């Protein structure tokens, strides 16, 4: 192989363009950071009790992630999905059987905790008594966003167990295995929707925006000028809570009339997409009074009580 010395200008342009396209999850660190962030966000938060309950659940995810054993994605599957530019393991078709054991482990950890309200205990008992077939059917409803009213209490626990197995499988991939897929608004690993996007700091990710998958926790790059839901580049704007820290802003798109939150690590290095999305419920209440609908749900949100305080908005252009 021939080598040649790069000129300074070339080195600069290489450094500028060589940011990672895909950030695969490191599950134990991810869940550990997320649990700590949820505890932090609970301070003075109107939904503090709920955030502390979730911190407990995410801490249990971290523990489960240290022992879970999933089946790796087969090399033939990777090759075929790369050839056809398809996501590697569309979630509803690739539920690893280990998820039910993870669910049982999460319930063992969380159910006795002081953070669990008494009103939730019957729901968790019912969840434990489900047959494997009924649990798989419930997992399908969680992953395809087709929940029934009676699923709501159990859904965050099911989603948490599924995250552990999907994040584990994703963590064992190589970033180069992940296909370039279209549309760019769905996870290239599991074809799920992003829960939020994050403006990252540190290393060669600095200043780049990534969409964070709500199921397998993979992050993939998308330029900020594009809507993270329809990829339109027209009229993207940001809206935050007046007087707030602006760590979390709602990115709004006039083409598809949706919003999705952008979590900005430049404003707070500890910001974490899923946790900060949950911790900024006020912003959702504010957005509820606009014409923009939330683009996708937070998988751990189904237990939230409904309340509607009114908060003033500020608007800044993209
Ligand atoms: Zn995913
Ligand atoms: Zn859009």
mmCIF file with all atom_site columns, N, CA and C and ligand atoms in Angstrom, residues 227 230 253 256, ligand 2:
data_model
loop_
_atom_site.group_PDB
_atom_site.id
_atom_site.type_symbol
_atom_site.label_atom_id
_atom_site.label_alt_id
_atom_site.label_comp_id
_atom_site.label_asym_id
_atom_site.label_entity_id
_atom_site.label_seq_id
_atom_site.pdbx_PDB_ins_code
_atom_site.Cartn_x
_atom_site.Cartn_y
_atom_site.Cartn_z
_atom_site.occupancy
_atom_site.B_iso_or_equiv
_atom_site.pdbx_formal_charge
_atom_site.auth_seq_id
_atom_site.auth_comp_id
_atom_site.auth_asym_id
_atom_site.auth_atom_id
_atom_site.pdbx_PDB_model_num
ATOM   1  N  N   . UNK A 1 227 ? -35.619 18.465 10.015 1.00 0.00 ? 227 UNK A N   1
ATOM   2  C  CA  . UNK A 1 227 ? -36.609 18.007 10.993 1.00 0.00 ? 227 UNK A CA  1
ATOM   3  C  C   . UNK A 1 227 ? -36.305 16.537 11.309 1.00 0.00 ? 227 UNK A C   1
ATOM   4  N  N   . UNK A 1 230 ? -39.568 14.432 9.724  1.00 0.00 ? 230 UNK A N   1
ATOM   5  C  CA  . UNK A 1 230 ? -39.906 14.313 8.294  1.00 0.00 ? 230 UNK A CA  1
ATOM   6  C  C   . UNK A 1 230 ? -38.742 14.715 7.392  1.00 0.00 ? 230 UNK A C   1
ATOM   7  N  N   . UNK A 1 253 ? -41.441 21.761 13.574 1.00 0.00 ? 253 UNK A N   1
ATOM   8  C  CA  . UNK A 1 253 ? -41.397 21.704 12.111 1.00 0.00 ? 253 UNK A CA  1
ATOM   9  C  C   . UNK A 1 253 ? -42.764 22.080 11.552 1.00 0.00 ? 253 UNK A C   1
ATOM   10 N  N   . UNK A 1 256 ? -44.471 19.015 9.048  1.00 0.00 ? 256 UNK A N   1
ATOM   11 C  CA  . UNK A 1 256 ? -45.192 17.842 9.583  1.00 0.00 ? 256 UNK A CA  1
ATOM   12 C  C   . UNK A 1 256 ? -45.924 18.188 10.887 1.00 0.00 ? 256 UNK A C   1
HETATM 13 ZN ZN1 . LIG B 2 .   ? -41.110 17.728 9.994  1.00 0.00 ? 2   LIG B ZN1 1
#
